[in-house]
Amino acid sequence: MSAVNREPVLDGWGFAGESFPPPAALWAWLQERLEGPCEPLPRWRPHRFRPPAGRRLPKLPGEVSTEALDRLRHARGRGLTDLVRLRTGTVPALPDAVLRPADVAELSSILAICSQAQVGVVPWGGGTSVTGGVNITAGPQKMISLDLARFRGLLELDDASGLATFGAGTPGPEVERPLAARGLTLGHYPQSWELSTVGGWVATRASGQESLGYGGIESLVAGVDLVAPRGGWSLAPQPASAAGPDLRQLVLGSEGRLGVIHRATLRVSARPQAAEVRAALLPSWSAGIEAVRTLVRARSGLHLLRLSDELETGVGLRVGLAGRRLAAALLRRWLLVRGAGAPGCLLLYGAAGRPRRVRGALAAAASVLRDHRALRLGAGPGRRWLADRFRHPYLRDALLDRGVAVDTLETAAPWSRLEDLTAAVRTALTATAAAWSERCPVLAHVSHPYPDGGSLYFTFFFRCPLDPEQAVERWAELKRAATRALLAAGGTLSHHHGVGAWHAPWLEDEIGRSGRTVLERAAAALDPDGILSPAALLDPTDRLEE
Ligand SMILES: Cc1cc2nc3c(=O)[nH]c(=O)nc-3n(C[C@H](O)[C@H](O)[C@H](O)COP(=O)(O)OP(=O)(O)OC[C@H]3O[C@@H](n4cnc5c(N)ncnc54)[C@H](O)[C@@H]3O)c2cc1C
């Protein structure tokens, strides 16, 4: 950790000096499954970057940066093709400037001027969007990236009510630090936690890995304050309200189209005194889904449930058991006794809170799991997963260095549809790759479970063509096929990554023409010139290849 420089890298994920090279067992597994050799995707040198100057903008207040690398940093989010474009120097468009307003007065004035001059404004939190949400699109409209970095930190704490108000640009660690000092937590841990921000979480309807216990951001937000070109909009925190439809829920997932969020009041809880994640193996994917469903329905007090399918389990065990002969032999023996040829599906289940409550929740879960013929593996796999959970994203860059592209996609559906949905998405991805005579291994897991269904998360790999345009085209084909398949199988367009620009062509399939009209009218009421995030949420243009 000492070599880690907390400066975010320009052409990849995370912070300079941090990395997560693929474990040898994972690399061997990938080489077995991908057709042919993989050639490293080279990294250019962004520091030599000389872009054309930004177009002339009207006079704007506050800090206006036209510095090349600042504009490059704010040109793209952190989806797979963003990484490909950033590392190969093929980013098609940059913002004309990056603005960092210092306060609400400056923010309001920027929006009023941009509205009058028809300059597009893309709010920027941590820039971790994986749906093209912060990407600058090429075209005649001048564009600025509006970085919320100066709206930062804990602004107010209502201890009696458990309400903490944060500036929208506050990243995950700076949310938890002041709360921890007061014995509190928000408990919102998306995998992008180290970089993503309060405003971004609200704007995308994000979900943390412990959403079973703490809730997704949609249940953590009590109040929110925005500024739109039409003026400020404040939705004060209330525990509940029947004052018409809940407009906070309209802001959640609005992806910048309804205004720039500058602060949010969040529901916080007592910091847990104890937390533990344990592991178990379930005989099959359908037995695992049934066990998770039972655990959630039983309201067993768990705060985390994550079930890997057989393939993800196989890879996980291969990596986890590499060099651990005794553990591997014990597992083989158990499988023999069970008459099973394969290990089945790995479940991580965790609880947090007072030590007695944690012990009670884990014991209750263990008893349900026994009824589902699970083999309990103890706390080791959970400990390793917790230790590495924010390091896993670095693997994407390390695999591109070896010529392998890896991406993820996610959805959610009622329990009754999850198995068919898994098969449909896997078939769509593998069939698309087969048409190029390539292979595309697909791993899946269920996380974020609810009484009526759960979120399905897929990780897929393919050999990355050396030509960045071909790499982007291939990814776009995979993404289109998977999205069509998941919608046809009854899944939602997104459980937590949001819509951004990349999912926008399919939004109407889910919410209907009327739903779209409601959103368009709301956006027009707050932003009559349509300058805010013009490519996100409501623009149906297919931008997957940009
Ligand atoms: C490796 C990796 C792991 C991830 N893991 C998760 C996960 O576990 N759970 C999850 O939910 N997501 C995850 N994501 C997706 C992403 O981190 C989330 O969408 C996150 O909420 C984005 O936050 P951000 O601050 O980076 O927003 P940005 O990427 O900066 O912006 C996202 C969108 O919100 C808008 N926006 C940002 N700030 C504001 C604001 N203040 N006001 C109005 N609009 C705004 C932007 O214009 C854009 O449309 C992951 C992404 C990566 C790259």
Coordinates of C-alpha atoms and ligand atoms in Angstrom, one line a residue:
M1 CA 0.0 0.0 0.0
S2 CA 2.9 2.4 0.6
A3 CA 3.6 2.7 -3.1
V4 CA 0.0 3.8 -3.7
N5 CA -0.4 7.4 -4.8
R6 CA -4.0 8.6 -4.2
E7 CA -4.0 10.4 -7.5
P8 CA -6.6 8.8 -9.8
V9 CA -5.0 7.3 -12.9
L10 CA -6.0 8.9 -16.2
D11 CA -6.2 5.8 -18.5
G12 CA -7.5 3.1 -16.2
W13 CA -9.2 2.3 -13.0
G14 CA -8.4 3.7 -9.6
F15 CA -5.3 5.1 -8.1
A16 CA -1.7 5.3 -9.3
G17 CA 0.5 2.5 -7.9
E18 CA -2.4 0.2 -7.1
S19 CA -3.0 -3.0 -9.1
F20 CA -4.5 -6.4 -9.0
P21 CA -2.7 -8.8 -11.4
P22 CA -4.7 -11.9 -12.3
P23 CA -3.9 -14.8 -10.0
A24 CA -2.0 -17.5 -11.9
A25 CA -5.0 -19.9 -11.5
L26 CA -7.4 -17.4 -13.1
W27 CA -5.0 -16.7 -16.0
A28 CA -4.7 -20.4 -16.6
W29 CA -8.4 -20.8 -16.6
L30 CA -8.9 -18.0 -19.1
Q31 CA -6.2 -19.3 -21.4
E32 CA -8.1 -22.7 -21.4
R33 CA -11.3 -21.0 -22.3
L34 CA -10.5 -18.3 -24.8
E35 CA -9.8 -19.4 -28.4
G36 CA -6.1 -18.7 -29.3
P37 CA -3.4 -16.4 -28.0
C38 CA -4.1 -13.0 -26.5
E39 CA -2.0 -10.0 -27.4
P40 CA -1.6 -7.1 -24.9
L41 CA -3.5 -4.0 -25.7
P42 CA -0.8 -1.3 -25.6
R43 CA -1.1 1.8 -23.4
W44 CA -0.2 5.1 -25.0
R45 CA 1.2 8.0 -23.0
P46 CA -1.6 10.3 -22.1
H47 CA 0.8 12.8 -20.7
R48 CA 1.9 13.5 -24.3
F49 CA -1.6 14.3 -25.2
R50 CA -2.1 17.5 -27.3
P51 CA -5.8 17.9 -28.0
P52 CA -7.3 20.7 -30.1
A53 CA -8.1 23.7 -27.9
G54 CA -11.6 23.8 -26.4
R55 CA -14.2 25.9 -28.3
R56 CA -14.9 29.4 -27.1
L57 CA -17.3 29.5 -24.2
P58 CA -19.3 32.4 -22.8
K59 CA -17.7 34.0 -19.7
L60 CA -18.4 31.6 -16.8
P61 CA -17.8 32.3 -13.1
G62 CA -15.4 30.5 -10.9
E63 CA -12.6 28.0 -11.7
V64 CA -12.7 27.2 -15.5
S65 CA -10.1 24.7 -16.5
T66 CA -9.1 24.2 -20.2
E67 CA -6.0 22.1 -19.3
A68 CA -5.6 19.1 -21.7
L69 CA -5.3 16.3 -19.2
D70 CA -8.1 17.7 -17.0
R71 CA -10.4 17.8 -20.1
L72 CA -9.3 14.2 -21.0
R73 CA -9.9 13.0 -17.5
H74 CA -13.5 14.3 -17.7
A75 CA -14.2 13.0 -21.2
R76 CA -15.1 9.4 -20.2
G77 CA -16.4 7.3 -17.4
R78 CA -15.0 3.9 -16.4
G79 CA -16.8 1.3 -18.5
L80 CA -14.8 -1.3 -20.5
T81 CA -14.8 0.8 -23.7
D82 CA -13.9 3.9 -21.8
L83 CA -10.8 2.1 -20.6
V84 CA -10.0 0.9 -24.1
R85 CA -10.4 4.4 -25.6
L86 CA -8.5 6.1 -22.8
R87 CA -5.6 3.6 -22.9
T88 CA -5.3 3.7 -26.8
G89 CA -5.8 7.5 -27.1
T90 CA -9.0 7.1 -29.2
V91 CA -11.3 9.3 -27.2
P92 CA -13.6 10.9 -29.8
A93 CA -14.6 14.1 -27.9
L94 CA -13.5 16.2 -24.9
P95 CA -15.3 18.8 -22.9
D96 CA -14.5 22.3 -24.0
A97 CA -13.8 23.1 -20.3
V98 CA -14.0 21.6 -16.8
L99 CA -15.8 23.7 -14.2
R100 CA -15.6 23.3 -10.5
P101 CA -18.1 25.6 -8.9
A102 CA -17.4 26.6 -5.3
D103 CA -20.9 27.1 -4.0
V104 CA -24.6 27.2 -5.0
A105 CA -24.5 30.8 -6.2
E106 CA -21.7 29.9 -8.7
L107 CA -23.4 26.7 -9.7
S108 CA -26.7 28.5 -10.4
S109 CA -25.0 31.2 -12.4
I110 CA -23.1 28.6 -14.5
L111 CA -26.4 26.8 -15.3
A112 CA -28.2 30.1 -16.2
I113 CA -25.3 31.2 -18.6
C114 CA -25.0 27.8 -20.2
S115 CA -28.8 27.6 -20.7
Q116 CA -28.8 30.9 -22.4
A117 CA -25.9 30.0 -24.6
Q118 CA -27.1 26.4 -25.3
V119 CA -23.9 24.9 -23.8
G120 CA -24.3 21.3 -22.7
V121 CA -23.5 20.6 -19.1
V122 CA -22.6 17.1 -17.8
P123 CA -22.4 16.8 -14.0
W124 CA -19.4 14.8 -12.8
G125 CA -19.2 13.1 -9.5
G126 CA -16.4 10.4 -9.4
G127 CA -16.6 9.6 -13.1
T128 CA -17.1 5.9 -12.4
S129 CA -20.2 5.6 -14.6
V130 CA -20.2 2.3 -16.6
T131 CA -23.1 3.4 -18.8
G132 CA -21.6 6.3 -20.7
G133 CA -23.3 8.7 -18.2
V134 CA -20.5 11.2 -18.0
N135 CA -19.2 10.7 -21.6
I136 CA -18.8 13.8 -23.8
T137 CA -20.4 13.3 -27.1
A138 CA -19.0 14.7 -30.3
G139 CA -21.1 17.3 -32.1
P140 CA -21.7 20.9 -32.8
Q141 CA -22.9 21.6 -29.2
K142 CA -20.3 23.1 -26.9
M143 CA -19.9 20.9 -23.8
I144 CA -18.6 21.5 -20.3
S145 CA -18.0 18.9 -17.6
L146 CA -19.3 20.2 -14.2
D147 CA -17.1 18.6 -11.5
L148 CA -18.8 18.6 -8.0
A149 CA -15.5 18.1 -6.2
R150 CA -15.9 21.3 -4.1
F151 CA -19.3 20.3 -2.7
R152 CA -17.6 18.0 -0.3
G153 CA -17.8 16.6 3.2
L154 CA -20.3 16.3 6.1
L155 CA -22.4 19.5 6.3
E156 CA -24.9 18.7 9.0
L157 CA -25.6 15.9 11.4
D158 CA -29.0 15.4 13.1
D159 CA -27.9 12.8 15.6
A160 CA -31.3 12.3 17.2
S161 CA -32.8 11.4 13.8
G162 CA -29.8 9.6 12.3
L163 CA -29.7 12.0 9.4
A164 CA -26.4 13.2 7.9
T165 CA -26.2 15.8 5.1
F166 CA -23.2 15.5 2.7
G167 CA -22.0 17.6 -0.2
A168 CA -22.8 15.8 -3.5
G169 CA -19.1 15.5 -4.5
T170 CA -18.1 13.5 -1.4
P171 CA -16.5 10.2 -2.3
G172 CA -17.2 7.0 -0.2
P173 CA -14.2 7.1 2.2
E174 CA -15.0 10.7 3.0
V175 CA -18.5 9.7 3.9
E176 CA -17.5 7.0 6.2
R177 CA -14.6 8.7 7.9
P178 CA -16.5 11.5 9.8
L179 CA -19.4 9.1 10.5
A180 CA -17.0 6.5 11.9
A181 CA -15.6 9.2 14.3
R182 CA -19.1 9.5 15.7
G183 CA -19.9 5.8 15.9
L184 CA -22.1 5.9 12.8
T185 CA -22.1 4.4 9.3
L186 CA -24.0 4.8 6.0
G187 CA -23.2 1.2 5.1
H188 CA -23.3 2.0 1.3
Y189 CA -20.4 0.1 -0.3
P190 CA -20.6 -0.1 -4.1
Q191 CA -17.5 -1.7 -5.6
S192 CA -16.6 1.7 -6.9
W193 CA -16.8 3.1 -3.3
E194 CA -13.3 4.6 -3.2
L195 CA -14.1 7.0 -6.1
S196 CA -17.8 7.3 -6.6
T197 CA -19.7 10.1 -4.8
V198 CA -22.9 10.9 -3.0
G199 CA -24.4 12.8 -6.0
G200 CA -23.4 10.0 -8.4
W201 CA -25.0 7.4 -6.2
V202 CA -28.3 9.4 -6.1
A203 CA -28.2 10.2 -9.8
T204 CA -27.7 6.6 -10.8
R205 CA -29.8 4.8 -8.0
A206 CA -26.7 2.9 -6.9
S207 CA -26.6 -0.1 -4.6
G208 CA -23.9 -1.1 -2.2
Q209 CA -22.7 -4.7 -1.6
E210 CA -24.4 -4.7 1.8
S211 CA -27.8 -3.4 0.5
L212 CA -29.6 -6.4 2.1
G213 CA -28.8 -4.9 5.5
Y214 CA -28.6 -1.1 4.9
G215 CA -30.8 -0.8 1.8
G216 CA -29.9 0.6 -1.6
I217 CA -29.3 4.4 -2.0
E218 CA -33.1 4.8 -2.8
S219 CA -33.9 3.9 0.8
L220 CA -30.9 5.7 2.3
V221 CA -31.8 9.1 0.8
A222 CA -34.1 11.2 3.1
G223 CA -33.8 14.6 1.4
V224 CA -32.0 16.1 -1.6
D225 CA -31.2 19.6 -2.9
L226 CA -30.7 20.4 -6.6
V227 CA -30.1 23.3 -8.9
A228 CA -31.5 23.3 -12.4
P229 CA -31.5 26.1 -15.0
R230 CA -35.0 27.0 -13.8
G231 CA -33.7 27.5 -10.2
G232 CA -33.2 25.6 -7.0
W233 CA -35.3 22.6 -5.8
S234 CA -35.2 21.4 -2.3
L235 CA -36.9 18.2 -1.1
A236 CA -36.5 18.3 2.7
P237 CA -35.9 15.1 4.7
Q238 CA -39.0 13.4 5.9
P239 CA -39.3 9.9 7.5
A240 CA -42.3 9.3 5.2
S241 CA -44.9 11.5 3.5
A242 CA -48.2 11.3 1.7
A243 CA -47.8 14.7 0.1
G244 CA -48.4 13.3 -3.4
P245 CA -46.0 11.1 -5.3
D246 CA -42.5 10.9 -3.7
L247 CA -40.4 13.3 -5.8
R248 CA -37.2 12.2 -4.1
Q249 CA -37.7 9.0 -6.0
L250 CA -38.0 10.9 -9.2
V251 CA -34.6 12.5 -8.6
L252 CA -33.1 9.1 -7.7
G253 CA -31.9 7.8 -11.1
S254 CA -32.4 11.1 -12.9
E255 CA -28.7 11.0 -14.2
G256 CA -28.3 14.7 -14.2
R257 CA -31.4 15.4 -16.4
L258 CA -33.5 17.1 -13.6
G259 CA -30.8 19.2 -12.1
V260 CA -27.4 19.1 -10.4
I261 CA -27.6 17.6 -7.0
H262 CA -25.5 19.6 -4.6
R263 CA -26.3 17.9 -1.3
A264 CA -28.2 15.0 0.0
T265 CA -29.4 14.0 3.5
L266 CA -28.8 10.3 4.2
R267 CA -30.1 7.9 6.8
V268 CA -27.2 6.6 8.9
S269 CA -27.0 3.8 11.4
A270 CA -25.0 2.9 14.4
R271 CA -21.6 1.5 13.3
P272 CA -21.6 -2.3 13.8
Q273 CA -19.5 -3.6 16.6
A274 CA -19.0 -6.8 14.8
A275 CA -19.3 -8.1 11.3
E276 CA -18.6 -11.5 9.7
V277 CA -19.0 -13.0 6.3
R278 CA -19.2 -16.8 6.1
A279 CA -19.3 -19.2 3.1
A280 CA -21.2 -22.3 2.1
L281 CA -21.5 -24.5 -1.0
L282 CA -25.0 -25.3 -2.3
P283 CA -25.5 -28.3 -4.5
S284 CA -26.6 -26.4 -7.6
W285 CA -27.7 -23.0 -9.0
S286 CA -31.3 -23.7 -8.5
A287 CA -30.8 -25.1 -4.9
G288 CA -28.7 -22.0 -4.2
I289 CA -31.4 -19.6 -5.5
E290 CA -34.0 -21.4 -3.4
A291 CA -31.7 -21.1 -0.3
V292 CA -31.2 -17.4 -0.8
R293 CA -34.9 -16.8 -1.4
T294 CA -35.7 -18.7 1.8
L295 CA -33.1 -16.7 3.8
V296 CA -34.4 -13.4 2.6
R297 CA -38.1 -14.3 3.1
A298 CA -37.2 -15.4 6.6
R299 CA -35.9 -11.9 7.3
S300 CA -33.0 -13.6 8.9
G301 CA -31.1 -10.4 9.9
L302 CA -28.3 -10.9 7.3
H303 CA -26.8 -7.9 5.7
L304 CA -25.1 -9.6 2.7
L305 CA -26.0 -12.6 0.5
R306 CA -24.0 -13.3 -2.7
L307 CA -24.5 -16.6 -4.6
S308 CA -22.1 -17.5 -7.4
D309 CA -23.2 -19.8 -10.2
E310 CA -21.3 -23.1 -10.9
L311 CA -18.8 -21.5 -13.3
E312 CA -18.0 -18.5 -11.0
T313 CA -17.7 -20.9 -8.1
G314 CA -15.3 -23.1 -10.1
V315 CA -13.1 -20.2 -10.9
G316 CA -13.3 -18.9 -7.3
L317 CA -12.3 -22.3 -5.9
R318 CA -9.5 -22.8 -8.4
V319 CA -8.0 -19.4 -7.4
G320 CA -8.8 -19.9 -3.6
L321 CA -7.5 -23.4 -3.4
A322 CA -4.4 -22.9 -5.5
G323 CA -1.5 -24.3 -3.4
R324 CA -3.8 -25.4 -0.6
R325 CA -3.6 -29.2 -1.1
L326 CA -5.4 -30.2 2.2
A327 CA -8.4 -28.0 1.6
A328 CA -8.7 -29.2 -2.0
A329 CA -8.5 -32.8 -0.9
L330 CA -11.2 -32.3 1.8
L331 CA -13.5 -30.6 -0.8
R332 CA -13.0 -33.5 -3.2
R333 CA -13.9 -36.0 -0.4
W334 CA -17.0 -34.1 0.4
L335 CA -18.1 -34.1 -3.2
L336 CA -17.5 -37.9 -3.4
V337 CA -19.6 -38.4 -0.3
R338 CA -22.4 -36.3 -1.8
G339 CA -22.1 -38.2 -5.1
A340 CA -21.6 -34.8 -6.8
G341 CA -19.2 -34.3 -9.7
A342 CA -18.8 -30.5 -9.2
P343 CA -18.6 -28.2 -6.2
G344 CA -21.9 -26.5 -6.9
C345 CA -22.5 -22.9 -6.0
L346 CA -20.6 -20.7 -3.5
L347 CA -22.7 -18.6 -1.1
L348 CA -21.3 -15.7 0.9
Y349 CA -23.6 -14.7 3.8
G350 CA -22.8 -12.0 6.3
A351 CA -24.2 -10.1 9.2
A352 CA -23.2 -6.9 11.0
G353 CA -24.2 -5.3 14.3
R354 CA -23.9 -6.2 18.0
P355 CA -21.9 -9.4 18.5
R356 CA -24.9 -11.3 19.8
R357 CA -27.0 -10.3 16.9
V358 CA -24.4 -11.3 14.4
R359 CA -23.9 -14.7 16.1
G360 CA -27.7 -15.1 16.1
A361 CA -28.2 -14.2 12.4
L362 CA -25.4 -16.4 11.3
A363 CA -26.6 -19.4 13.4
A364 CA -30.2 -18.9 12.0
A365 CA -28.8 -18.8 8.5
A366 CA -26.7 -21.9 9.1
S367 CA -29.8 -23.8 10.1
V368 CA -31.6 -22.8 6.9
L369 CA -28.6 -23.7 4.9
R370 CA -28.4 -27.2 6.5
D371 CA -32.0 -27.8 5.3
H372 CA -30.7 -27.0 1.8
R373 CA -27.9 -29.5 1.9
A374 CA -25.2 -26.9 2.1
L375 CA -21.5 -27.5 3.0
R376 CA -20.4 -24.7 5.3
L377 CA -16.9 -23.5 4.6
G378 CA -16.4 -21.1 7.5
A379 CA -15.1 -17.5 7.4
G380 CA -11.9 -17.8 5.3
P381 CA -13.5 -17.2 1.8
G382 CA -15.5 -14.2 3.1
R383 CA -12.5 -12.7 4.8
R384 CA -10.5 -12.9 1.5
W385 CA -13.5 -11.4 -0.5
L386 CA -13.8 -8.5 2.0
A387 CA -10.1 -7.8 1.9
D388 CA -10.0 -7.6 -1.9
R389 CA -13.4 -6.3 -2.8
F390 CA -12.3 -2.8 -3.8
R391 CA -9.2 -4.1 -5.5
H392 CA -11.0 -6.5 -7.9
P393 CA -11.8 -3.6 -10.4
Y394 CA -8.0 -3.2 -11.0
L395 CA -8.1 -6.6 -12.7
R396 CA -9.8 -5.1 -15.8
D397 CA -6.7 -3.1 -16.6
A398 CA -4.3 -6.0 -15.8
L399 CA -6.3 -8.3 -18.1
L400 CA -6.3 -5.7 -21.0
D401 CA -2.5 -5.6 -20.5
R402 CA -2.6 -9.3 -21.3
G403 CA -5.1 -8.9 -24.2
V404 CA -8.3 -10.0 -22.5
A405 CA -11.4 -7.8 -22.2
V406 CA -13.6 -8.2 -19.2
D407 CA -16.9 -6.5 -18.5
T408 CA -19.9 -6.8 -16.3
L409 CA -23.6 -6.3 -16.7
E410 CA -26.5 -6.5 -14.3
T411 CA -30.2 -6.8 -14.1
A412 CA -32.9 -7.9 -11.6
A413 CA -36.1 -10.0 -11.8
P414 CA -38.6 -11.9 -9.7
W415 CA -37.3 -15.2 -8.3
S416 CA -39.4 -17.2 -10.7
R417 CA -37.5 -15.8 -13.7
L418 CA -33.9 -15.8 -12.4
E419 CA -32.8 -19.2 -13.8
D420 CA -34.2 -18.6 -17.3
L421 CA -32.8 -15.1 -17.3
T422 CA -29.3 -16.4 -16.4
A423 CA -29.5 -18.9 -19.3
A424 CA -30.8 -16.4 -21.7
V425 CA -28.0 -13.8 -21.1
R426 CA -25.3 -16.5 -21.1
T427 CA -26.6 -17.9 -24.4
A428 CA -26.8 -14.4 -26.0
L429 CA -23.2 -13.6 -25.1
T430 CA -21.7 -17.0 -26.1
A431 CA -23.6 -17.1 -29.4
T432 CA -22.5 -13.6 -30.3
A433 CA -18.9 -14.5 -29.8
A434 CA -19.3 -17.9 -31.6
A435 CA -20.4 -16.0 -34.7
W436 CA -16.8 -14.5 -34.7
S437 CA -15.4 -17.9 -34.0
E438 CA -14.5 -16.7 -30.5
R439 CA -15.5 -17.8 -27.0
C440 CA -17.0 -15.7 -24.3
P441 CA -17.0 -17.3 -20.8
V442 CA -19.7 -15.9 -18.6
L443 CA -19.8 -15.9 -14.8
A444 CA -22.9 -15.0 -12.9
H445 CA -24.0 -14.3 -9.3
V446 CA -27.1 -13.2 -7.5
S447 CA -26.6 -10.3 -5.1
H448 CA -28.9 -7.6 -3.7
P449 CA -31.7 -10.1 -2.9
Y450 CA -35.3 -9.0 -2.0
P451 CA -38.3 -10.9 -0.8
D452 CA -39.7 -11.0 -4.4
G453 CA -36.5 -11.4 -6.4
G454 CA -32.9 -10.5 -6.8
S455 CA -30.2 -8.8 -8.9
L456 CA -28.2 -10.9 -11.4
Y457 CA -24.7 -9.8 -12.1
F458 CA -22.7 -11.2 -15.1
T459 CA -19.0 -11.0 -15.7
F460 CA -17.9 -11.9 -19.3
F461 CA -14.5 -12.2 -21.0
F462 CA -13.4 -12.1 -24.6
R463 CA -10.1 -11.8 -26.5
C464 CA -9.6 -8.1 -27.0
P465 CA -8.8 -7.2 -30.7
L466 CA -5.7 -5.0 -31.0
D467 CA -7.6 -2.5 -33.1
P468 CA -9.5 -0.4 -30.5
E469 CA -12.4 0.3 -33.0
Q470 CA -12.9 -3.5 -33.4
A471 CA -12.7 -4.0 -29.7
V472 CA -15.4 -1.4 -29.2
E473 CA -17.5 -2.9 -32.0
R474 CA -17.3 -6.4 -30.5
W475 CA -18.2 -5.2 -27.0
A476 CA -21.2 -3.3 -28.5
E477 CA -22.4 -6.4 -30.2
L478 CA -22.2 -8.4 -27.0
K479 CA -23.9 -5.6 -25.0
R480 CA -26.8 -5.3 -27.5
A481 CA -27.3 -9.1 -27.6
A482 CA -27.2 -9.4 -23.8
T483 CA -29.5 -6.4 -23.3
R484 CA -32.1 -7.7 -25.8
A485 CA -31.9 -11.1 -24.1
L486 CA -32.3 -9.9 -20.5
L487 CA -35.3 -7.7 -21.4
A488 CA -37.0 -10.5 -23.4
A489 CA -36.5 -12.8 -20.4
G490 CA -38.2 -10.4 -18.0
G491 CA -35.3 -8.6 -16.4
T492 CA -35.0 -4.9 -15.8
L493 CA -32.7 -2.8 -17.9
S494 CA -30.5 -2.1 -14.8
H495 CA -30.7 -3.0 -11.2
H496 CA -28.0 -0.5 -10.1
H497 CA -25.7 0.7 -12.9
G498 CA -28.4 3.0 -14.2
V499 CA -29.3 4.1 -17.7
G500 CA -26.7 6.6 -18.7
A501 CA -26.3 7.0 -22.5
W502 CA -25.6 3.3 -23.3
H503 CA -28.9 1.9 -22.0
A504 CA -31.1 4.8 -23.0
P505 CA -32.2 3.3 -26.4
W506 CA -34.0 0.6 -24.4
L507 CA -35.5 2.7 -21.6
E508 CA -38.9 3.0 -23.3
D509 CA -39.1 -0.8 -23.6
E510 CA -39.2 -0.9 -19.8
I511 CA -41.2 2.2 -18.8
G512 CA -43.4 2.6 -21.9
R513 CA -44.2 5.7 -24.0
S514 CA -46.2 7.3 -21.2
G515 CA -43.3 6.8 -18.7
R516 CA -40.9 8.4 -21.1
T517 CA -43.3 11.4 -21.7
V518 CA -43.5 11.9 -17.9
L519 CA -39.7 12.1 -17.6
E520 CA -39.3 14.3 -20.7
R521 CA -41.9 16.8 -19.3
A522 CA -40.3 16.8 -15.9
A523 CA -36.9 17.5 -17.5
A524 CA -38.3 20.2 -19.7
A525 CA -39.9 21.9 -16.7
L526 CA -36.6 22.2 -14.9
D527 CA -34.3 22.5 -17.9
P528 CA -36.3 24.1 -20.8
D529 CA -33.3 24.4 -23.1
G530 CA -32.3 20.7 -22.5
I531 CA -28.6 21.5 -21.6
L532 CA -28.2 19.0 -18.8
S533 CA -26.7 15.6 -19.6
P534 CA -28.2 15.8 -23.1
A535 CA -27.1 12.2 -24.0
A536 CA -28.2 10.5 -20.8
L537 CA -31.4 8.8 -19.9
L538 CA -33.8 10.2 -22.5
D539 CA -31.7 10.3 -25.8
P540 CA -32.5 7.1 -27.6
T541 CA -29.4 7.3 -29.9
D542 CA -27.3 4.1 -29.8
R543 CA -23.9 5.4 -28.5
L544 CA -22.3 2.0 -27.7
E545 CA -19.7 2.4 -30.4
E546 CA -18.7 6.0 -29.5
Ligands
LIG1 C1 -15.3 -0.9 -11.0 C2 -16.7 -0.4 -10.8 C3 -17.5 -1.0 -9.9 C4 -18.8 -0.5 -9.7 N1 -19.6 -1.0 -8.7 C5 -20.8 -0.6 -8.5 C6 -21.7 -1.1 -7.5 O1 -21.2 -2.0 -6.7 N2 -22.9 -0.6 -7.3 C7 -23.4 0.4 -8.1 O2 -24.5 0.8 -7.9 N3 -22.6 0.9 -9.1 C8 -21.4 0.5 -9.3 N4 -20.6 1.0 -10.3 C9 -21.1 2.1 -11.2 C10 -20.9 3.5 -10.6 O3 -19.8 3.5 -9.7 C11 -22.1 4.1 -10.0 O4 -23.1 4.3 -11.0 C12 -21.9 5.3 -9.2 O5 -23.1 5.6 -8.5 C13 -21.5 6.5 -10.0 O6 -21.1 7.5 -9.0 P1 -20.1 8.7 -9.5 O7 -20.0 9.7 -8.4 O8 -18.8 8.1 -10.0 O9 -20.9 9.3 -10.7 P2 -20.5 9.7 -12.1 O10 -19.9 8.6 -12.9 O11 -19.6 10.9 -12.1 O12 -21.9 10.1 -12.8 C14 -22.8 9.1 -13.0 C15 -24.1 9.8 -13.6 O13 -24.7 10.7 -12.6 C16 -24.6 12.0 -13.0 N5 -24.2 12.8 -11.8 C17 -23.1 12.6 -11.1 N6 -23.1 13.5 -10.0 C18 -24.2 14.2 -10.1 C19 -24.8 15.3 -9.4 N7 -24.2 15.7 -8.3 N8 -26.0 15.8 -9.8 C20 -26.6 15.3 -10.9 N9 -26.1 14.3 -11.6 C21 -24.9 13.8 -11.3 C22 -23.6 12.1 -14.1 O14 -23.9 13.2 -15.0 C23 -23.8 10.7 -14.8 O15 -25.0 10.7 -15.6 C24 -19.3 0.6 -10.5 C25 -18.5 1.2 -11.5 C26 -17.2 0.7 -11.6 C27 -16.3 1.3 -12.7

